[in-house]
Coordinates of C-alpha atoms in Angstrom, one line a residue:
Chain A
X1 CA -5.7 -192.6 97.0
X2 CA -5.2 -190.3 93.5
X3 CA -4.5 -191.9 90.4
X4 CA -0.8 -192.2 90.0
X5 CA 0.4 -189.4 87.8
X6 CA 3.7 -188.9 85.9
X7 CA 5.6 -186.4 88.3
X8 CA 8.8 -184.4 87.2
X9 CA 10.3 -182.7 90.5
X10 CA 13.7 -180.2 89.8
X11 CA 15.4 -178.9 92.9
X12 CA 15.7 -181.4 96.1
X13 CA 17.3 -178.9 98.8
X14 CA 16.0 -178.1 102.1
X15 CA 12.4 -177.5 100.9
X16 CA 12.3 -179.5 97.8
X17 CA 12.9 -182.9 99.4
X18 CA 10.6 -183.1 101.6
X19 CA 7.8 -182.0 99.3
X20 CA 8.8 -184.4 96.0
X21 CA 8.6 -186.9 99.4
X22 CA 5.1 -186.2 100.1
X23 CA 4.2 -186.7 96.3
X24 CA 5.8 -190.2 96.2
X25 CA 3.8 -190.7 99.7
X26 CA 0.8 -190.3 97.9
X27 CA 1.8 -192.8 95.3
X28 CA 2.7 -190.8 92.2
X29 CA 5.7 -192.0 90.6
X30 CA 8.3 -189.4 90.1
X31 CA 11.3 -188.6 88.0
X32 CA 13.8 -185.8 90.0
X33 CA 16.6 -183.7 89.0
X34 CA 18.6 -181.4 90.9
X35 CA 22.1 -179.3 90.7
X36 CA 23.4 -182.1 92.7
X37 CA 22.8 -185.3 92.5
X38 CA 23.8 -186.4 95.8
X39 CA 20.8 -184.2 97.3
X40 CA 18.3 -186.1 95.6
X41 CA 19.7 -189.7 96.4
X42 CA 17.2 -190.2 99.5
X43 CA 14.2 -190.1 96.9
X44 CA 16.6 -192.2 94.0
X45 CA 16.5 -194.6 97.1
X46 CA 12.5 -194.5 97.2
X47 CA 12.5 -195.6 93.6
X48 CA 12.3 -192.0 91.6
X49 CA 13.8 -191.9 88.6
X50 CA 16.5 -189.4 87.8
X51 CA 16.3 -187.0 84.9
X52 CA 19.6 -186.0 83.1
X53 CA 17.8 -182.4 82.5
X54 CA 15.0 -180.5 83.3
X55 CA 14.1 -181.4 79.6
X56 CA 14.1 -184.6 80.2
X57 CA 12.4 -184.5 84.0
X58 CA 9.4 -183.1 82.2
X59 CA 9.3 -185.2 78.7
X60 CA 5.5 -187.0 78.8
X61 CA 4.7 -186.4 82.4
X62 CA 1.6 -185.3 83.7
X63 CA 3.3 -182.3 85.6
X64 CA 6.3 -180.6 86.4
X65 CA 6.9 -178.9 89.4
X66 CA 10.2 -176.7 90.3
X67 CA 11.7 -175.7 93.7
X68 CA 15.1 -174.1 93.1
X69 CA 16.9 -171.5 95.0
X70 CA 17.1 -167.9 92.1
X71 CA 14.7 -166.5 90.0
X72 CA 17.8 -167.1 87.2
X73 CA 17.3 -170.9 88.0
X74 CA 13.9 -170.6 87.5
X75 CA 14.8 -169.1 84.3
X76 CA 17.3 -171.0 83.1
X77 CA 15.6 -174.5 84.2
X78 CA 11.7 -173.7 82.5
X79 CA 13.3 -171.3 79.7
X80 CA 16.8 -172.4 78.9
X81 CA 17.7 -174.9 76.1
X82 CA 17.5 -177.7 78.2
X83 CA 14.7 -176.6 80.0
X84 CA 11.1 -178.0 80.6
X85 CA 9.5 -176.3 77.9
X86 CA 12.5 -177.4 75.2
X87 CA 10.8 -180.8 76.1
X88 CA 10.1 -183.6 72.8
X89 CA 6.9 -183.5 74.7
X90 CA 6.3 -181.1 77.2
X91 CA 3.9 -181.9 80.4
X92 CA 0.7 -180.0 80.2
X93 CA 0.9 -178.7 83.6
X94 CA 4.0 -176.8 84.6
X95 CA 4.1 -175.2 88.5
X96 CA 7.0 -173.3 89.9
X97 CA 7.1 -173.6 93.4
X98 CA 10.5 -171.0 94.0
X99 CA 9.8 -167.6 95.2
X100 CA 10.7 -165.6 92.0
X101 CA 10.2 -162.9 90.5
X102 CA 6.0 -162.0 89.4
X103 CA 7.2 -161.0 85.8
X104 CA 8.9 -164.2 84.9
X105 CA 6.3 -166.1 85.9
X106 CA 4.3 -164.0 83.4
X107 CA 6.7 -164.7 81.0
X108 CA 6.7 -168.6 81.3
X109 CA 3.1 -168.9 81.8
X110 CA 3.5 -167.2 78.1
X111 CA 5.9 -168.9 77.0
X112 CA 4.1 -172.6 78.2
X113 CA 1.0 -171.1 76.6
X114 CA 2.5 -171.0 73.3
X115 CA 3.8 -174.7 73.9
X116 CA 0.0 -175.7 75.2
X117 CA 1.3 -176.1 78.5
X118 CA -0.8 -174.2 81.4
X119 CA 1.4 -172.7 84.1
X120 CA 1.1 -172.0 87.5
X121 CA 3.0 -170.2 90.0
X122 CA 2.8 -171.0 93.4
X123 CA 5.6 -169.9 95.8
X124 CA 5.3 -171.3 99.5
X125 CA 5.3 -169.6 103.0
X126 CA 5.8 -172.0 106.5
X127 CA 9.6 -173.2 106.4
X128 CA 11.2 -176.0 106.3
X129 CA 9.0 -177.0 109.0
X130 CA 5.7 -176.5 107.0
X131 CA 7.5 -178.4 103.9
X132 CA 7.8 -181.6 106.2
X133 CA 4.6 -181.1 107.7
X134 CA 3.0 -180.4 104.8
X135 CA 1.6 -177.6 106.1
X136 CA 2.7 -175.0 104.2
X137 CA 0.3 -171.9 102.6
X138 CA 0.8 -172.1 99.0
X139 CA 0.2 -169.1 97.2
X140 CA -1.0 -169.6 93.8
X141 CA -0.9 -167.4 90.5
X142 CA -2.5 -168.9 86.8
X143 CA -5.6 -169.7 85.1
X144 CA -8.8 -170.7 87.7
X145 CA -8.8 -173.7 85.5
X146 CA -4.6 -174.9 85.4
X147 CA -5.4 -174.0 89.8
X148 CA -8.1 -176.7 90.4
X149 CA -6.0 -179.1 88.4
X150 CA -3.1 -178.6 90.5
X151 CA -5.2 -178.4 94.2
X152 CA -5.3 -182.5 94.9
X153 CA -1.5 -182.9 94.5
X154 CA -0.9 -179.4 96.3
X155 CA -3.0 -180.4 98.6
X156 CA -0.6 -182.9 99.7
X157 CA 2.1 -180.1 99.7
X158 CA 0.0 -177.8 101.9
X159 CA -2.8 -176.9 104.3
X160 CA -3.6 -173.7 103.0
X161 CA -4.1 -173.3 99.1
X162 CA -5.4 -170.2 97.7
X163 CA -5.6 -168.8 94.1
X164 CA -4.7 -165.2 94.3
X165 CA -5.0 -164.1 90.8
X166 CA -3.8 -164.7 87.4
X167 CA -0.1 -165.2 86.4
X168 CA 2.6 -163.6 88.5
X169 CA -0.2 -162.7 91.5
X170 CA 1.3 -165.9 93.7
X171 CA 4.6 -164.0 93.3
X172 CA 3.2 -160.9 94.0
X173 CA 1.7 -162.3 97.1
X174 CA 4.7 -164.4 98.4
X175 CA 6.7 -160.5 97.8
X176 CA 3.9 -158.8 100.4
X177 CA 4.2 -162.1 102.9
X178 CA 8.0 -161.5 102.8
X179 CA 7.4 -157.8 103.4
X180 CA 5.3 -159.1 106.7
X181 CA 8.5 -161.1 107.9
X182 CA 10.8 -158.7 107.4
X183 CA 9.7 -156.4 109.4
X184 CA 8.6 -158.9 111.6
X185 CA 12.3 -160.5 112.2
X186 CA 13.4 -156.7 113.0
X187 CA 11.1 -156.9 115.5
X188 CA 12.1 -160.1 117.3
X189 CA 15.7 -159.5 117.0
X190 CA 15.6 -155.9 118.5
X191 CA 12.8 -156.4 121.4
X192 CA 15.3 -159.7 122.3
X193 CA 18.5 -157.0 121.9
X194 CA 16.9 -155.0 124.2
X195 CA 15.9 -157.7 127.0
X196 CA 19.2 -159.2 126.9
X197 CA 20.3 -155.3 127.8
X198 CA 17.7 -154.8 130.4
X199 CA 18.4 -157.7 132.0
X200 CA 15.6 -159.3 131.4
X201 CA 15.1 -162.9 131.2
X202 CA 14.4 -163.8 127.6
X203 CA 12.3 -167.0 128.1
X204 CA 10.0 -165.5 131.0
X205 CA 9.6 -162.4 128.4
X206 CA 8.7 -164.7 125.7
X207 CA 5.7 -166.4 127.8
X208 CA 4.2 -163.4 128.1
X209 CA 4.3 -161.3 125.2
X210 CA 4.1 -164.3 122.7
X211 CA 0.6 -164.6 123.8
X212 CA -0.3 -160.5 123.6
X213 CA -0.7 -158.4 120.1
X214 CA 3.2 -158.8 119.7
X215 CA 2.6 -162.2 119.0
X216 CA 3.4 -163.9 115.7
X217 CA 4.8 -166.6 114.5
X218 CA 8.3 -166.1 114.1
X219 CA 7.9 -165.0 118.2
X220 CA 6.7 -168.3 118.7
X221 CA 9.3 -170.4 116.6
X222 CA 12.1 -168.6 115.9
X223 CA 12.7 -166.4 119.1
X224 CA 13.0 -169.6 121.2
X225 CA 16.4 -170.5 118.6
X226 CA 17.5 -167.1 119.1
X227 CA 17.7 -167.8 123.1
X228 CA 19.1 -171.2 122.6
X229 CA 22.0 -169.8 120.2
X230 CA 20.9 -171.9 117.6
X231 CA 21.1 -170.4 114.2
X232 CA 20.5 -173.0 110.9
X233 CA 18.1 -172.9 108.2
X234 CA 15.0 -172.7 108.5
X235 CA 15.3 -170.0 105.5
X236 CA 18.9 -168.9 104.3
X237 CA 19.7 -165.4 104.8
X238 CA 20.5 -165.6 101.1
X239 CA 17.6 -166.7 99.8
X240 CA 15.9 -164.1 101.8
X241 CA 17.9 -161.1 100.5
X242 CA 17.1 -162.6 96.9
X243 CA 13.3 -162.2 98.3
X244 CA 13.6 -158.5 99.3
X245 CA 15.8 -157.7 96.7
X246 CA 12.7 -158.5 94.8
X247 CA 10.6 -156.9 96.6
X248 CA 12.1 -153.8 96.6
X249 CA 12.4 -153.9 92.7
X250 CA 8.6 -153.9 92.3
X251 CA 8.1 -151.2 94.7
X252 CA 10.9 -149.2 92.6
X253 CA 8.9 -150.2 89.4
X254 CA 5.2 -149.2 91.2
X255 CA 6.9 -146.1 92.8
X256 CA 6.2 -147.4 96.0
X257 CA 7.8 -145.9 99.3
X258 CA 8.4 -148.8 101.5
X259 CA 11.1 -147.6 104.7
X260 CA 10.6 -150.8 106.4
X261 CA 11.1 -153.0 103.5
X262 CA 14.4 -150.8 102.6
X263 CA 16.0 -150.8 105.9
X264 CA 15.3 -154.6 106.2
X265 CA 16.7 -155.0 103.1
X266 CA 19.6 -153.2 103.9
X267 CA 20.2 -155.0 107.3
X268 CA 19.4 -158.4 105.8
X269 CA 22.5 -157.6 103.2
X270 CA 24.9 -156.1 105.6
X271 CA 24.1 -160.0 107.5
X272 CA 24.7 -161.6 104.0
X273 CA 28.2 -159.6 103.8
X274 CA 29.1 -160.6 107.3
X275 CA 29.1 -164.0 106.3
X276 CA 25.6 -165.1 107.5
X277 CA 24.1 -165.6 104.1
X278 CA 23.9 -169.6 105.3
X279 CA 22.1 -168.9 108.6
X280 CA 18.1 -168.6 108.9
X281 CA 16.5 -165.6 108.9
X282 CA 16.9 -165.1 112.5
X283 CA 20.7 -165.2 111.7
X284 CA 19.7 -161.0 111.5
X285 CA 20.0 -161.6 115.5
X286 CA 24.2 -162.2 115.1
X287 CA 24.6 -158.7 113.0
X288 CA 23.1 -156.6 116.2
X289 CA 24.7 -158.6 118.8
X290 CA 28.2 -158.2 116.7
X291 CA 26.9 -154.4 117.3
X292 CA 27.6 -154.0 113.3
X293 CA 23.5 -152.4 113.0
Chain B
X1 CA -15.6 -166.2 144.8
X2 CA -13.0 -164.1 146.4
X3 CA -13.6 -162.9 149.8
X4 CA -14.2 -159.7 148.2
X5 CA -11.7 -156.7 148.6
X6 CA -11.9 -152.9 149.0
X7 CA -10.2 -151.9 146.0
X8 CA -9.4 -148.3 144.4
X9 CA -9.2 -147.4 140.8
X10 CA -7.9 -145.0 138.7
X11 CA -8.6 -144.3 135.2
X12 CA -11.7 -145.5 133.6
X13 CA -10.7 -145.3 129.8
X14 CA -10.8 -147.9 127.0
X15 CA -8.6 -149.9 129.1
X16 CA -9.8 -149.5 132.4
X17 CA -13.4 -148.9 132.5
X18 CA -13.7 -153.1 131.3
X19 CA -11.2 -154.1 133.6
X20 CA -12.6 -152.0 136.9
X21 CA -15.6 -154.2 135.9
X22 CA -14.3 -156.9 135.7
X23 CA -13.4 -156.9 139.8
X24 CA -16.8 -155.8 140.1
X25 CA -18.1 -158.5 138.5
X26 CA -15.6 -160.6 141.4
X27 CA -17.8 -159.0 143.6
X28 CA -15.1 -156.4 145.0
X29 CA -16.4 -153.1 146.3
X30 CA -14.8 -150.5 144.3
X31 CA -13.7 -147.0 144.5
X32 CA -13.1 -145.2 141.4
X33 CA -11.6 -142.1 139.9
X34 CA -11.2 -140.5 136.8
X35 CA -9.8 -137.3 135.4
X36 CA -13.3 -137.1 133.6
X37 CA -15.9 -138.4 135.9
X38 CA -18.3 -138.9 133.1
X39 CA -16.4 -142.0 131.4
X40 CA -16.5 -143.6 135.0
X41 CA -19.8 -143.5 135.2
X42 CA -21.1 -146.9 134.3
X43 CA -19.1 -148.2 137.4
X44 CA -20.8 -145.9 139.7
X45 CA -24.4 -146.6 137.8
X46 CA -23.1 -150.2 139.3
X47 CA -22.2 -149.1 142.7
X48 CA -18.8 -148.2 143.1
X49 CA -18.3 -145.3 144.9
X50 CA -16.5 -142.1 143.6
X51 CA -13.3 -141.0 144.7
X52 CA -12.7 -137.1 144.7
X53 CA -8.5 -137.7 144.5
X54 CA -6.0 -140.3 143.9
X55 CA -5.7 -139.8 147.8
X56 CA -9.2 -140.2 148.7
X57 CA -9.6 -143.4 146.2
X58 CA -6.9 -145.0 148.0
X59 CA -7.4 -144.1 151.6
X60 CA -8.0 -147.9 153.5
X61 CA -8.1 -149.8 150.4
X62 CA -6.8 -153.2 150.6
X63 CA -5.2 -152.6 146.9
X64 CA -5.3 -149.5 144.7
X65 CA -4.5 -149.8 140.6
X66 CA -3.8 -147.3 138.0
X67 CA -4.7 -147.4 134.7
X68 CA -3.6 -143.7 133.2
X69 CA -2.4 -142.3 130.0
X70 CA 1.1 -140.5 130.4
X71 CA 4.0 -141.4 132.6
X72 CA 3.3 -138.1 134.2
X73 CA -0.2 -139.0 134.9
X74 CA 1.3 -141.8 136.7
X75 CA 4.0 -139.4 138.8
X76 CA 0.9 -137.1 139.7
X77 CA -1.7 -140.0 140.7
X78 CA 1.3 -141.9 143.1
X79 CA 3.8 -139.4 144.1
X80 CA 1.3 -135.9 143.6
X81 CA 0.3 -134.0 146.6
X82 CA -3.0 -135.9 145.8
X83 CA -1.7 -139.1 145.4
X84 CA -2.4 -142.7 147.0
X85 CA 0.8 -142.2 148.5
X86 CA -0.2 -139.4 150.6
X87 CA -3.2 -140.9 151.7
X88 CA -4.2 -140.7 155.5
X89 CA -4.3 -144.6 155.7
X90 CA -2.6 -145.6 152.3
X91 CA -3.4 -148.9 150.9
X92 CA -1.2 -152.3 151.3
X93 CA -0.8 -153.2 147.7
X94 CA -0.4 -150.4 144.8
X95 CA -0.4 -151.8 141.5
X96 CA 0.0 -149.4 138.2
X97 CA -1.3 -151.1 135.3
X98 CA -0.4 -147.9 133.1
X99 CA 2.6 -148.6 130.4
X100 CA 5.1 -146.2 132.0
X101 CA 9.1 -145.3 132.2
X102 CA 11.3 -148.0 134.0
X103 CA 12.8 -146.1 136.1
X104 CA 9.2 -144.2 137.4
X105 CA 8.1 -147.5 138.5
X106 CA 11.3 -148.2 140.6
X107 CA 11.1 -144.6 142.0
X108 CA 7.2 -145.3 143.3
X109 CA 8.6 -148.8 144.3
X110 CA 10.9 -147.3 146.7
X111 CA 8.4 -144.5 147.9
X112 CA 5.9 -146.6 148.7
X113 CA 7.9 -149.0 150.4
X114 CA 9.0 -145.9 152.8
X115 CA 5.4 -145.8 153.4
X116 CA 4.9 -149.8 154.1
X117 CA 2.9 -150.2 150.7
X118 CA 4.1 -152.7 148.4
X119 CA 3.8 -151.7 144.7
X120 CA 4.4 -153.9 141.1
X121 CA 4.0 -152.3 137.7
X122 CA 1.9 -154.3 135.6
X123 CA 2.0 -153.0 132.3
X124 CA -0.3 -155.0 129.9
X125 CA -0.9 -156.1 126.2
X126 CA -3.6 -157.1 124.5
X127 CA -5.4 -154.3 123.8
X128 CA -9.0 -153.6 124.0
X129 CA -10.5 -156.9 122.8
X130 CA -7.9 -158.4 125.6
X131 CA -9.1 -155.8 128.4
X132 CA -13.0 -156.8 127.4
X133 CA -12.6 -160.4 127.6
X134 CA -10.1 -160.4 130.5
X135 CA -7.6 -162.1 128.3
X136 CA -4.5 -159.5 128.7
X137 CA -0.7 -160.8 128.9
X138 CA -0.1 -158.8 132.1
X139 CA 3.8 -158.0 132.7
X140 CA 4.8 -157.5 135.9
X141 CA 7.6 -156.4 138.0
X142 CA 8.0 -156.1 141.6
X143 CA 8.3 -158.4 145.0
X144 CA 7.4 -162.3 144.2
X145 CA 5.4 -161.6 147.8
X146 CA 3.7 -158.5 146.1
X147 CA 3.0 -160.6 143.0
X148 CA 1.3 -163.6 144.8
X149 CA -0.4 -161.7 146.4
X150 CA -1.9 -159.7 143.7
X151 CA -2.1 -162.6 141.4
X152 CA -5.9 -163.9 142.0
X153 CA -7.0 -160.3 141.3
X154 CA -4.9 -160.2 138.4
X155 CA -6.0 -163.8 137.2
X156 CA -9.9 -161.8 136.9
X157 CA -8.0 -159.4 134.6
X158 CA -5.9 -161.1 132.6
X159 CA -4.9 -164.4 130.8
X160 CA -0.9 -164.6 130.8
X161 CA 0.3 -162.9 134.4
X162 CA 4.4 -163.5 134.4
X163 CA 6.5 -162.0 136.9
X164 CA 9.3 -160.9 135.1
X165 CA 11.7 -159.8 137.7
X166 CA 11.7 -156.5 139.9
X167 CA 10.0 -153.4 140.3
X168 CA 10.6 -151.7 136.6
X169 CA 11.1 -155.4 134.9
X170 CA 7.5 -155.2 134.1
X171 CA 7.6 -151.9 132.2
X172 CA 11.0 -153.3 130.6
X173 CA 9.1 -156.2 129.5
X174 CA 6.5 -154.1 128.2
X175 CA 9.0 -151.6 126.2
X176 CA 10.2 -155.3 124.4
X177 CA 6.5 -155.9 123.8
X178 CA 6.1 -152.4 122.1
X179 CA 9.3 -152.8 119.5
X180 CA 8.0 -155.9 118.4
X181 CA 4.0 -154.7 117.7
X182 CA 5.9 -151.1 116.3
X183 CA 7.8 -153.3 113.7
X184 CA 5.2 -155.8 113.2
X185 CA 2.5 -153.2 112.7
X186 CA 5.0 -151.3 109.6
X187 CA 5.7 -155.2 107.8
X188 CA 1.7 -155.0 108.3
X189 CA 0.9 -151.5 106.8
X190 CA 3.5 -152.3 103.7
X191 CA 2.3 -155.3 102.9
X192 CA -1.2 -154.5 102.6
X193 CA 0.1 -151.0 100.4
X194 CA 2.0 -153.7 98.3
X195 CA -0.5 -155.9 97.7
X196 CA -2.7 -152.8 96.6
X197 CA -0.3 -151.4 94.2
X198 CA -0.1 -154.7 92.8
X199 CA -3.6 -155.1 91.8
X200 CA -4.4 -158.3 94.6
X201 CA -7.3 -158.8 96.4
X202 CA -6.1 -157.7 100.0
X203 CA -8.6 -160.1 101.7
X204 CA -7.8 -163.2 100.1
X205 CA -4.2 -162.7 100.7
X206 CA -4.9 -162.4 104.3
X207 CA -6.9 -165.8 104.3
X208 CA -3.2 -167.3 102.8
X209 CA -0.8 -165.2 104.6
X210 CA -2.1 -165.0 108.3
X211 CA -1.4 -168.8 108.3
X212 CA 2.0 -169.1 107.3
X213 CA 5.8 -167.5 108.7
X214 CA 4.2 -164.2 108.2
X215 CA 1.3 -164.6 110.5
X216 CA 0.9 -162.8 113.4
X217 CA -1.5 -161.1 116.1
X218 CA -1.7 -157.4 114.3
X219 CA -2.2 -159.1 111.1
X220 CA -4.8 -161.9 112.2
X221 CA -6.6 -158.5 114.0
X222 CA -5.8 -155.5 112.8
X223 CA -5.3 -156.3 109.1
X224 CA -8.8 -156.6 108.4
X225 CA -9.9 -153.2 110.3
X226 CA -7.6 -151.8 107.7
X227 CA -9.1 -153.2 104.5
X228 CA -12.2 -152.5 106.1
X229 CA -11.3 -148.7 106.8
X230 CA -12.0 -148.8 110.5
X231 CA -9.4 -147.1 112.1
X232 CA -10.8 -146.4 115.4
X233 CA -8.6 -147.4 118.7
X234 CA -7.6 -150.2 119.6
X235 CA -4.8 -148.9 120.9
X236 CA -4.4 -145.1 120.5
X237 CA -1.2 -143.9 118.1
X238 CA -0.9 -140.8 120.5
X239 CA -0.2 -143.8 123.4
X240 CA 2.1 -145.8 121.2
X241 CA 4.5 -142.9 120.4
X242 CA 5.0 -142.5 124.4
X243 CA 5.4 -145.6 124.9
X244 CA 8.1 -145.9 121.5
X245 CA 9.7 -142.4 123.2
X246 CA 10.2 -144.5 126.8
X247 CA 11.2 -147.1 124.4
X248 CA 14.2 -145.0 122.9
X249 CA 15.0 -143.2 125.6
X250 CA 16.0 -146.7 127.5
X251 CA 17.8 -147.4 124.1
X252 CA 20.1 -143.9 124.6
X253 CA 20.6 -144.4 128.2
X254 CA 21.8 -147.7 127.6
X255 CA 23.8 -146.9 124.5
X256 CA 21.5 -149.6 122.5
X257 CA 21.5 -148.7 118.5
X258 CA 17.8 -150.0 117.2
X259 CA 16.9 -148.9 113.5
X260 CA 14.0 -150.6 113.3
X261 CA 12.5 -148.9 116.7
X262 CA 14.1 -145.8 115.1
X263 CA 12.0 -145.5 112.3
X264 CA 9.0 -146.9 113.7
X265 CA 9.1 -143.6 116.5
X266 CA 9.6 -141.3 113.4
X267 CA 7.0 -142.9 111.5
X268 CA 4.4 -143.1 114.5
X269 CA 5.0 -139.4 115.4
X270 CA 5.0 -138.7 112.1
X271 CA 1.3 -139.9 112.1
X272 CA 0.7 -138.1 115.8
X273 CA 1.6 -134.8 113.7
X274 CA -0.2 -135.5 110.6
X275 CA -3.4 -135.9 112.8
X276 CA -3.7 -139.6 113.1
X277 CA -3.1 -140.0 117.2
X278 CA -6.6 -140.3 118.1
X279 CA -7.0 -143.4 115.4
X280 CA -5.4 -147.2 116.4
X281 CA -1.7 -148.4 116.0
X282 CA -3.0 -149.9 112.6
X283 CA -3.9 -145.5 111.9
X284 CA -0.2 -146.0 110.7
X285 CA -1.8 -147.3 107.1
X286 CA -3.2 -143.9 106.6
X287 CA 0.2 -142.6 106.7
X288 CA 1.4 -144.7 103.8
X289 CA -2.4 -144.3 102.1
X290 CA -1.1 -140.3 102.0
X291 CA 2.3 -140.4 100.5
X292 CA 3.6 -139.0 103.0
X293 CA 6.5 -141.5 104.4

């Protein structure tokens, strides 16, 4: 068992639930907020506390940590005038859990500085199933010190926990593990594209070449919902555009030539303005069978 | 043991020379050929005997395999005035192994079955590390009586051995298999030319990423060759654009639009012209390293 600590947790949606959980598993007491209130009711019910504001979700607390959905609500929830830093008395460990973008996280882990606050980031990969399992692969940016602070409670957040660098490098990571699935997805959907035209059965296809060097681990979980014609979250499509959106903006910025990052960034918006912004990322599937690729 | 089997085989190169010796190892008497005798020659220092032709290697063989480069290679070897097809006694079973147009492998299908030879194509994947250790996904195609009884050789061969319909289903399987390693393999070679650009340490986001949604078989494998610089086959790029070409071509004939396959065939023979097809699938880095897609 750790020692209780004072917890603030903002943003309770299909990620952030199930982590704040594991927290209060583990005995630390915790004071939520969220957009909507409703979405954090099933850890209100647990005994958390609620917090009017992100303000007040951090005032005295050990750490804050923040799961949202858009590097603007990152923004606006650490930086605005209610936000954690604007705190009577900030929390001297702030970690932003959202996958954002790798120079605002340099610019809050300046702005906490200036407040004595140490700041992490430390975007996830593994799903919503990894976020129940705790399981995920947390990918950390900040000070060597601020990271060993944080590993026991991450720790219960994840299996794999690794410091990549200083401020802004867990973003910079989570952008090149995106990358990896994009291009990954394209794959999945197209090779099951083309079975379904061959004739081909898909779930005797996916024995075999699941195990083989096209393996990977969207073959292994999220083909299988792609043959079942099941299409839910997982990851929104939307939040995944946000990703590669970017993605592609640092590569712009670093001169970087990325074709399979740009076409996949292209596809996965063409999905978003079809309407399949609220499906997972396998949703891409839908836009070639609707023949719109 | 198997009661041991008089067995022909053609084409002793990365692929084949392990897997010939693996049979051998069974204890089956072999009869080899190669376009370049030389690279069979740790089979015959073994015992097998050489076969002058295709013909000759399968004359009153229980089974004969192929494990060739081209598609044409395969035409020439089965259906070439040489072939195993017109030998004096041809053999029972004719398995090609080689990763090969569809519609070849129905067209040897029915020519051997005029000359009461049953024949499957059994492409595989895996690679080299798969064809060393016997652990290859083999994909076949064919008659479920051809497929049992080829299945305890196979089982020395392989790891995964699914039939996945009739004659040509195993190269169609295997076409699925190559769109997902082709896009898998570009999400692989821009993430890594990300992660450079932005200053990260390439190996320690491997150790986070290859656990999480982004993991997969080409980035748990060939991911380190690349940060190691070790390019060397694997897989050869010169065998990958064939097999992305077959890939496309079955696209076009079945009117099939896949952008990702697209530009993985551009990109791949854009590394065949630049030099790279004697280096691995994972050569494709050195395109990026360049500037030059």
């Amino acid at each position: 068992m750790q020692t209780p600590q004072r917890i603030g947790w903002i943003g309770t949606g299909v990620m952030g639930l199930p982590m704040a959980g594991h927290l209060m598993d583990a005995g630390h007491q915790l004071t939520v907020h969220s957009r909507t209130r409703t979405r954090a009711q099933p850890l209100l019910d647990r005994g958390a506390a609620w917090g009017e504001s992100p303000a007040e979700t951090a005032h005295a607390k050990d750490v804050v940590f923040s799961m949202v959905s858009m590097p603007a609500d990152v923004e606006e929830v650490h930086l605005g005038k209610r936000g954690t830093l604007s705190a009577t008395t900030p929390p001297s460990l702030l970690i932003d859990m959202t996958s954002s973008r790798p120079l605002l996280a340099r610019t809050i882990s300046e702005v906490a500085h200036d407040r004595g606050v140490a700041a992490l980031d430390a975007p996830v990969t593994g799903g919503d199933v990894g976020a129940r399992n705790a399981t995920l692969s947390i990918l950390v940016g900040g000070s060597v010190e601020a990271f060993e602070r944080a590993l026991p409670l991450l720790q219960l957040l994840g299996k794999t926990i690794v410091r990549q660098g200083g401020a802004g490098c867990g973003q910079q990571a989570k952008v090149a593990n995106q990358i990896l699935i994009a291009s990954t997805m394209i794959g999945v959907c197209e090779a099951l594209q083309f079975a379904k035209a061959a004739g081909l059965d898909e779930t005797t296809l996916l024995e075999s070449v699941s195990a083989g060097a096209a393996g990977s681990w969207s073959l292994a979980n999220l083909a299988p919902r792609i043959v079942r014609g099941e299409f839910g979250p997982g990851f929104f499509v939307d939040h995944f555009v946000k990703d590669l959106a970017i993605a592609l903006e640092e590569c712009r910025a670093s001169g970087l030539q990325l074709p399979g990052l740009a076409l996949a960034e292209k596809l996965y918006r063409m999905a978003q303005d079809g309407g399949l912004g609220d499906r997972g990322t396998h949703g891409l599937y839908l836009l070639y069978e609707r023949g719109c690729v």
